[in-house]
Short mmCIF file of C-alpha atoms in Angstrom, two decimals:
data_model
loop_
_atom_site.label_atom_id
_atom_site.label_comp_id
_atom_site.label_asym_id
_atom_site.label_seq_id
_atom_site.Cartn_x
_atom_site.Cartn_y
_atom_site.Cartn_z
CA MET A 970 113.36 -39.08 -274.91
CA SER A 971 114.72 -42.33 -273.48
CA LEU A 972 113.94 -43.40 -269.94
CA ALA A 973 116.12 -41.84 -267.23
CA TYR A 974 116.23 -42.87 -263.57
CA PRO A 975 117.31 -39.93 -261.40
CA PHE A 976 117.10 -41.90 -258.12
CA PRO A 977 118.99 -45.18 -258.49
CA GLU A 978 118.61 -46.48 -254.93
CA VAL A 979 115.36 -47.71 -253.36
CA PRO A 980 114.97 -46.19 -249.88
CA ALA A 981 115.96 -48.54 -247.09
CA PRO A 982 113.23 -49.64 -244.66
CA ALA A 983 112.04 -46.82 -242.37
CA THR A 984 113.82 -44.17 -244.48
CA THR A 985 112.63 -41.76 -247.17
CA THR A 986 114.17 -40.01 -250.19
CA GLU A 987 113.07 -36.60 -251.44
CA VAL A 988 112.23 -36.90 -255.16
CA ALA A 989 110.63 -33.46 -255.70
CA PRO A 990 110.23 -30.43 -253.43
CA GLY A 991 108.13 -31.62 -250.49
CA ILE A 992 107.60 -35.14 -251.98
CA ARG A 993 109.30 -38.12 -250.34
CA TRP A 994 109.59 -41.71 -251.52
CA LEU A 995 109.41 -44.67 -249.16
CA SER A 996 109.31 -48.41 -249.75
CA MET A 997 107.31 -51.05 -247.91
CA PRO A 998 107.86 -54.84 -248.13
CA LEU A 999 105.38 -57.20 -249.79
CA PRO A 1000 105.02 -60.98 -249.29
CA PHE A 1001 104.93 -61.62 -253.05
CA LYS A 1002 107.43 -62.12 -255.85
CA LEU A 1003 106.99 -58.37 -256.40
CA ASP A 1004 108.56 -57.77 -253.02
CA HIS A 1005 108.01 -54.08 -252.31
CA ILE A 1006 105.77 -51.14 -253.10
CA ASN A 1007 106.60 -47.46 -253.45
CA LEU A 1008 104.56 -45.09 -251.30
CA TRP A 1009 104.65 -41.30 -251.20
CA LEU A 1010 104.57 -38.57 -248.54
CA ALA A 1011 103.71 -34.99 -249.51
CA GLN A 1012 104.50 -32.13 -247.15
CA ASP A 1013 101.19 -30.40 -246.50
CA GLU A 1014 101.13 -27.21 -244.42
CA GLY A 1015 102.70 -28.55 -241.26
CA GLY A 1016 101.60 -32.12 -241.81
CA LEU A 1017 101.67 -34.87 -244.42
CA THR A 1018 99.43 -36.22 -247.13
CA VAL A 1019 99.99 -39.98 -247.47
CA ILE A 1020 99.57 -41.46 -250.96
CA ASP A 1021 99.04 -45.24 -250.75
CA THR A 1022 99.57 -47.26 -247.61
CA GLY A 1023 101.05 -50.76 -248.04
CA ILE A 1024 99.49 -54.01 -246.85
CA GLY A 1025 97.86 -54.12 -243.44
CA ASN A 1026 100.25 -56.26 -241.43
CA PRO A 1027 102.32 -55.63 -238.26
CA GLU A 1028 105.63 -55.33 -240.14
CA THR A 1029 104.36 -52.53 -242.39
CA ARG A 1030 102.67 -50.73 -239.49
CA SER A 1031 105.83 -50.83 -237.42
CA LEU A 1032 107.72 -49.22 -240.31
CA TRP A 1033 105.03 -46.54 -240.65
CA ALA A 1034 105.41 -45.76 -236.93
CA LYS A 1035 109.13 -45.15 -237.46
CA ILE A 1036 108.65 -42.94 -240.52
CA ILE A 1037 105.84 -40.56 -239.60
CA ALA A 1038 107.07 -37.67 -237.49
CA SER A 1039 104.58 -35.03 -238.67
CA PRO A 1040 100.79 -35.30 -238.28
CA VAL A 1041 98.98 -36.92 -241.18
CA LYS A 1042 96.36 -34.59 -242.67
CA ARG A 1043 94.75 -37.02 -245.13
CA VAL A 1044 95.23 -40.40 -246.77
CA VAL A 1045 94.94 -40.76 -250.56
CA VAL A 1046 94.63 -44.23 -252.12
CA THR A 1047 95.17 -44.70 -255.86
CA HIS A 1048 93.18 -47.96 -256.09
CA TYR A 1049 91.75 -50.79 -254.05
CA HIS A 1050 94.51 -53.40 -254.37
CA PRO A 1051 95.79 -54.52 -250.97
CA ASP A 1052 99.34 -53.20 -251.30
CA HIS A 1053 97.83 -49.75 -251.79
CA ALA A 1054 94.81 -49.85 -249.46
CA GLY A 1055 95.87 -52.18 -246.65
CA ASN A 1056 96.61 -49.54 -244.01
CA ALA A 1057 94.11 -46.89 -245.09
CA ALA A 1058 91.77 -47.46 -242.14
CA TRP A 1059 94.63 -47.83 -239.65
CA LEU A 1060 96.21 -44.51 -240.70
CA CYS A 1061 92.88 -42.68 -240.90
CA GLN A 1062 91.89 -43.89 -237.43
CA ARG A 1063 95.28 -43.18 -235.91
CA PHE A 1064 95.33 -39.57 -237.08
CA GLY A 1065 91.60 -38.87 -237.25
CA VAL A 1066 91.66 -37.95 -240.94
CA GLU A 1067 89.67 -38.64 -244.12
CA LEU A 1068 90.34 -41.17 -246.83
CA TRP A 1069 90.40 -39.67 -250.35
CA MET A 1070 89.87 -41.93 -253.38
CA THR A 1071 87.60 -42.57 -256.35
CA GLN A 1072 84.18 -44.10 -255.83
CA GLY A 1073 84.83 -47.14 -258.00
CA GLU A 1074 87.90 -48.09 -255.98
CA TYR A 1075 86.29 -47.36 -252.60
CA LEU A 1076 83.23 -49.51 -253.26
CA THR A 1077 85.31 -52.29 -254.80
CA ALA A 1078 87.51 -52.48 -251.70
CA HIS A 1079 84.44 -53.08 -249.55
CA ALA A 1080 82.99 -55.60 -252.01
CA VAL A 1081 86.20 -57.64 -252.16
CA ARG A 1082 86.66 -57.54 -248.37
CA THR A 1083 83.20 -59.03 -247.86
CA SER A 1084 83.24 -61.32 -250.92
CA GLY A 1085 80.26 -59.38 -252.25
CA ALA A 1086 79.06 -58.56 -255.77
CA GLY A 1087 80.63 -61.68 -257.27
CA TYR A 1088 84.09 -61.07 -255.82
CA THR A 1089 84.77 -64.68 -254.84
CA THR A 1090 87.42 -67.15 -255.86
CA ASP A 1091 84.76 -69.60 -257.02
CA ALA A 1092 83.23 -66.96 -259.32
CA VAL A 1093 86.63 -66.21 -260.84
CA LEU A 1094 87.41 -69.90 -261.29
CA ALA A 1095 84.10 -70.39 -263.06
CA VAL A 1096 85.21 -67.82 -265.64
CA PHE A 1097 88.61 -69.50 -265.91
CA ARG A 1098 87.08 -72.96 -266.39
CA LYS A 1099 84.88 -71.57 -269.16
CA ASN A 1100 88.13 -70.42 -270.75
CA GLY A 1101 89.76 -73.83 -270.57
CA LEU A 1102 91.42 -74.05 -267.16
CA ASP A 1103 91.50 -77.71 -266.07
CA GLU A 1104 90.13 -78.86 -262.73
CA GLU A 1105 93.56 -79.82 -261.37
CA ARG A 1106 94.94 -76.28 -261.70
CA ALA A 1107 91.64 -74.73 -260.61
CA GLY A 1108 91.71 -76.90 -257.49
CA ARG A 1109 95.14 -75.57 -256.51
CA MET A 1110 93.72 -72.04 -256.57
CA ARG A 1111 90.59 -72.79 -254.57
CA GLY A 1112 90.54 -72.03 -250.86
CA SER A 1113 88.28 -70.84 -248.08
CA ARG A 1114 90.42 -67.85 -247.08
CA ASN A 1115 89.67 -64.30 -248.17
CA ARG A 1116 93.25 -63.24 -248.76
CA TYR A 1117 92.22 -59.66 -249.52
CA ALA A 1118 90.53 -59.30 -246.13
CA GLU A 1119 93.69 -60.60 -244.47
CA LEU A 1120 95.81 -57.93 -246.18
CA VAL A 1121 93.17 -55.20 -245.76
CA PRO A 1122 91.90 -56.10 -242.27
CA GLU A 1123 89.60 -53.06 -242.05
CA PHE A 1124 88.56 -50.25 -244.37
CA PRO A 1125 87.05 -46.80 -243.72
CA LEU A 1126 83.26 -46.55 -243.71
CA SER A 1127 83.29 -43.11 -245.34
CA TYR A 1128 85.54 -41.28 -247.78
CA ARG A 1129 86.11 -38.09 -249.74
CA ARG A 1130 85.32 -38.75 -253.40
CA ILE A 1131 87.76 -37.82 -256.19
CA ILE A 1132 86.58 -37.64 -259.80
CA GLU A 1133 88.33 -36.99 -263.13
CA GLY A 1134 89.79 -33.49 -263.35
CA ASP A 1135 89.49 -32.67 -259.65
CA GLU A 1136 92.35 -30.60 -258.28
CA ILE A 1137 93.70 -31.34 -254.83
CA ALA A 1138 95.67 -28.59 -253.09
CA ILE A 1139 98.72 -29.91 -251.26
CA ASP A 1140 101.09 -27.40 -249.68
CA GLY A 1141 100.33 -24.70 -252.26
CA HIS A 1142 100.56 -27.03 -255.27
CA ARG A 1143 97.63 -28.24 -257.37
CA TRP A 1144 97.44 -31.94 -258.18
CA ARG A 1145 95.03 -32.89 -260.98
CA ALA A 1146 93.21 -36.21 -260.87
CA ILE A 1147 93.71 -38.45 -263.92
CA ILE A 1148 91.46 -41.51 -263.91
CA GLY A 1149 92.57 -44.71 -265.64
CA HIS A 1150 90.90 -48.05 -266.32
CA GLY A 1151 91.87 -51.60 -267.17
CA HIS A 1152 94.07 -52.41 -264.19
CA ALA A 1153 91.45 -51.39 -261.66
CA PRO A 1154 87.93 -49.95 -261.96
CA GLU A 1155 88.71 -46.25 -261.44
CA HIS A 1156 92.44 -45.91 -260.80
CA LEU A 1157 93.67 -42.51 -259.61
CA SER A 1158 96.87 -40.83 -260.78
CA LEU A 1159 97.83 -37.32 -259.68
CA TYR A 1160 99.69 -34.76 -261.81
CA CYS A 1161 101.24 -31.54 -260.50
CA GLU A 1162 102.18 -29.06 -263.23
CA SER A 1163 104.20 -26.77 -260.95
CA LEU A 1164 106.38 -29.71 -259.82
CA ASN A 1165 106.25 -31.47 -263.20
CA THR A 1166 105.53 -34.68 -261.30
CA LEU A 1167 103.07 -37.55 -261.83
CA ILE A 1168 102.13 -40.00 -259.07
CA ALA A 1169 101.20 -42.81 -261.42
CA GLY A 1170 100.20 -45.67 -259.14
CA ASP A 1171 100.17 -48.91 -261.13
CA MET A 1172 99.16 -47.36 -264.46
CA LEU A 1173 102.65 -46.44 -265.69
CA LEU A 1174 105.35 -48.69 -264.27
CA SER A 1175 108.97 -48.29 -265.26
CA THR A 1176 110.10 -51.84 -266.04
CA ILE A 1177 107.09 -54.17 -265.95
CA SER A 1178 103.61 -54.09 -267.45
CA THR A 1179 100.80 -53.88 -264.94
CA ASN A 1180 98.30 -56.70 -264.74
CA VAL A 1181 95.29 -56.22 -267.05
CA SER A 1182 92.75 -58.98 -266.54
CA VAL A 1183 89.17 -60.04 -267.09
CA TRP A 1184 87.48 -60.85 -263.77
CA SER A 1185 84.22 -62.47 -262.74
CA ILE A 1186 82.15 -59.33 -262.17
CA ASP A 1187 82.74 -58.21 -265.78
CA PRO A 1188 83.35 -61.49 -267.62
CA GLU A 1189 82.70 -59.97 -271.06
CA GLY A 1190 84.81 -56.85 -270.49
CA ASP A 1191 87.59 -55.43 -272.67
CA PRO A 1192 90.06 -54.18 -270.05
CA LEU A 1193 93.09 -54.14 -272.36
CA ARG A 1194 91.42 -51.59 -274.62
CA LEU A 1195 90.55 -49.51 -271.55
CA PHE A 1196 94.14 -49.73 -270.30
CA LEU A 1197 95.69 -48.72 -273.63
CA ASP A 1198 93.25 -45.82 -273.99
CA SER A 1199 94.09 -44.73 -270.44
CA ILE A 1200 97.87 -44.70 -270.73
CA ALA A 1201 97.61 -42.69 -273.97
CA GLN A 1202 96.49 -39.79 -271.75
CA TYR A 1203 100.03 -39.47 -270.42
CA ARG A 1204 101.20 -38.22 -273.81
CA GLU A 1205 99.38 -34.99 -272.94
CA LEU A 1206 101.87 -34.42 -270.10
CA PRO A 1207 105.39 -33.05 -270.62
CA GLU A 1208 107.78 -35.63 -272.00
CA ASP A 1209 110.19 -35.03 -269.12
CA VAL A 1210 107.56 -35.32 -266.35
CA LEU A 1211 108.93 -37.12 -263.29
CA VAL A 1212 106.89 -40.32 -262.99
CA LEU A 1213 106.51 -41.82 -259.52
CA PRO A 1214 105.34 -45.44 -260.05
CA SER A 1215 104.17 -47.86 -257.38
CA HIS A 1216 106.71 -50.47 -258.51
CA GLY A 1217 110.15 -49.87 -259.98
CA LYS A 1218 112.11 -46.65 -259.69
CA PRO A 1219 111.01 -43.07 -260.43
CA PHE A 1220 111.77 -42.13 -264.03
CA ARG A 1221 111.53 -39.52 -266.75
CA GLY A 1222 110.44 -40.38 -270.27
CA ALA A 1223 106.69 -40.98 -269.91
CA HIS A 1224 106.02 -40.78 -273.66
CA GLU A 1225 108.64 -43.41 -274.39
CA ARG A 1226 107.30 -45.66 -271.65
CA VAL A 1227 103.78 -45.41 -273.08
CA ARG A 1228 105.19 -46.39 -276.48
CA GLN A 1229 107.01 -49.36 -274.95
CA LEU A 1230 103.86 -50.61 -273.22
CA GLU A 1231 101.82 -50.23 -276.39
CA GLU A 1232 104.46 -52.17 -278.33
CA HIS A 1233 104.60 -54.85 -275.64
CA HIS A 1234 100.88 -55.52 -275.89
CA ARG A 1235 100.90 -55.24 -279.69
CA ALA A 1236 103.57 -57.94 -279.84
CA ARG A 1237 101.62 -60.21 -277.48
CA LEU A 1238 98.48 -59.75 -279.60
CA GLU A 1239 100.36 -60.63 -282.79
CA GLU A 1240 101.75 -63.76 -281.16
CA LEU A 1241 98.24 -64.78 -280.24
CA ILE A 1242 97.02 -64.18 -283.79
CA GLN A 1243 99.72 -66.53 -285.09
CA SER A 1244 98.54 -69.17 -282.61
CA LEU A 1245 94.87 -68.95 -283.54
CA GLN A 1246 94.91 -70.77 -286.87
CA GLN A 1247 92.93 -73.46 -285.04
CA PRO A 1248 90.44 -72.81 -282.19
CA ARG A 1249 92.19 -72.55 -278.84
CA SER A 1250 91.17 -71.56 -275.34
CA ALA A 1251 92.85 -69.02 -273.09
CA ALA A 1252 94.31 -71.82 -270.95
CA GLU A 1253 95.86 -73.46 -274.01
CA LEU A 1254 97.45 -70.13 -274.94
CA LEU A 1255 99.18 -69.46 -271.61
CA PRO A 1256 102.54 -70.77 -272.94
CA VAL A 1257 102.31 -68.29 -275.82
CA LEU A 1258 102.00 -65.29 -273.49
CA PHE A 1259 104.09 -66.61 -270.59
CA ARG A 1260 107.24 -68.50 -271.48
CA ARG A 1261 108.08 -69.65 -267.98
CA PRO A 1262 106.58 -72.17 -265.55
CA LEU A 1263 103.66 -70.67 -263.61
CA ASP A 1264 102.72 -71.55 -260.05
CA ALA A 1265 99.09 -71.40 -258.91
CA HIS A 1266 99.31 -67.73 -257.87
CA GLN A 1267 100.88 -66.73 -261.18
CA THR A 1268 98.42 -68.83 -263.19
CA PHE A 1269 95.53 -67.01 -261.51
CA PHE A 1270 96.69 -63.65 -262.91
CA ALA A 1271 97.96 -65.14 -266.18
CA MET A 1272 94.50 -66.53 -266.98
CA GLY A 1273 92.92 -63.12 -266.47
CA GLU A 1274 95.49 -61.52 -268.75
CA ALA A 1275 95.13 -64.17 -271.46
CA ILE A 1276 91.36 -63.70 -271.54
CA ALA A 1277 91.82 -59.92 -271.68
CA HIS A 1278 94.06 -60.20 -274.75
CA LEU A 1279 91.65 -62.58 -276.48
CA HIS A 1280 88.72 -60.27 -275.73
CA TYR A 1281 90.67 -57.40 -277.26
CA LEU A 1282 91.14 -59.36 -280.48
CA TYR A 1283 87.51 -60.49 -280.50
CA TYR A 1284 86.03 -57.01 -280.01
CA ALA A 1285 88.45 -55.57 -282.57
CA GLY A 1286 87.12 -58.07 -285.11
CA ARG A 1287 90.45 -59.88 -285.44
CA ALA A 1288 89.30 -63.18 -283.92
CA GLN A 1289 86.12 -65.22 -283.72
CA ARG A 1290 85.00 -67.26 -280.76
CA THR A 1291 82.80 -70.29 -280.22
CA LEU A 1292 81.42 -71.85 -277.05
CA GLY A 1293 81.92 -75.58 -277.42
CA ASP A 1294 79.62 -78.39 -276.32
CA ASP A 1295 82.05 -78.90 -273.43
CA GLY A 1296 81.30 -75.37 -272.17
CA ILE A 1297 84.74 -74.02 -273.12
CA MET A 1298 85.21 -70.81 -275.10
CA ARG A 1299 87.72 -71.04 -277.94
CA TYR A 1300 89.09 -68.38 -280.25
CA ALA A 1301 90.34 -68.56 -283.83
CA THR A 1302 91.20 -66.24 -286.69
CA ARG A 1303 89.08 -68.21 -289.18
#
């Protein structure tokens, strides 16, 4: 089944579009190149369940105030990233309701907000320098601001935990929790069999591949393997399930989209293999994976992705690695 897009128009600001019975799509602006995020409202016995919240700034909150006419009964957050979690505390406090999310994402949000547990720019840059990033580019990324705390200005001090396989009742429908890894520690997707609908978060996007990176708290991790294993789960759902992604438009054709993402990463890995006849660092391989000029913000995420792809090859036994006398890790096929 090829991809089909049943809703061609993104909802205008402060408006919503019904995409399934009782499920409405809204869009909130983002101050990034990826300039908006999809959020979801589920009718819930006289009120609303909010799924994801947008960044915590006045513009987004003013749009929320225009959209919400019914009482909010709970707030569900798919993962800790600021475009998803930024208004969680504000909505929970405003309506006196609980936050629902996985433990890994909840604790990570607090750690990143407080720069705890190794979640600092300097810690990330140390990993990047070990993987070949030069001091000039590293210096452009360094700063004293905690950008996450600016976009998530507060976060709830308690939550309702969701684990794999949990079922959440929303307006007479059962939504099953599907936990994914690689993009975030314990990313939540929700599948409703009776509505044949999947709220996919960032795990299954319609036109772009989600960021899969190695970060400072798990510098030897293999997130690409975790991501590919996670998206394979969606083959267990009906081929024509309606996928509601956080970026891009709702679509049908989940099995085909999984195949496309697998092929995308397979092709990137093969390109890396061809470039590893001589030892090279992740920084040296950025032009292989990204064929466009990268600004400092883009380089930050590109480095994490490049390391993730090299780790995948290393753990799969397809590449070797050596830490040089200069402290830089380099990879080669022989």
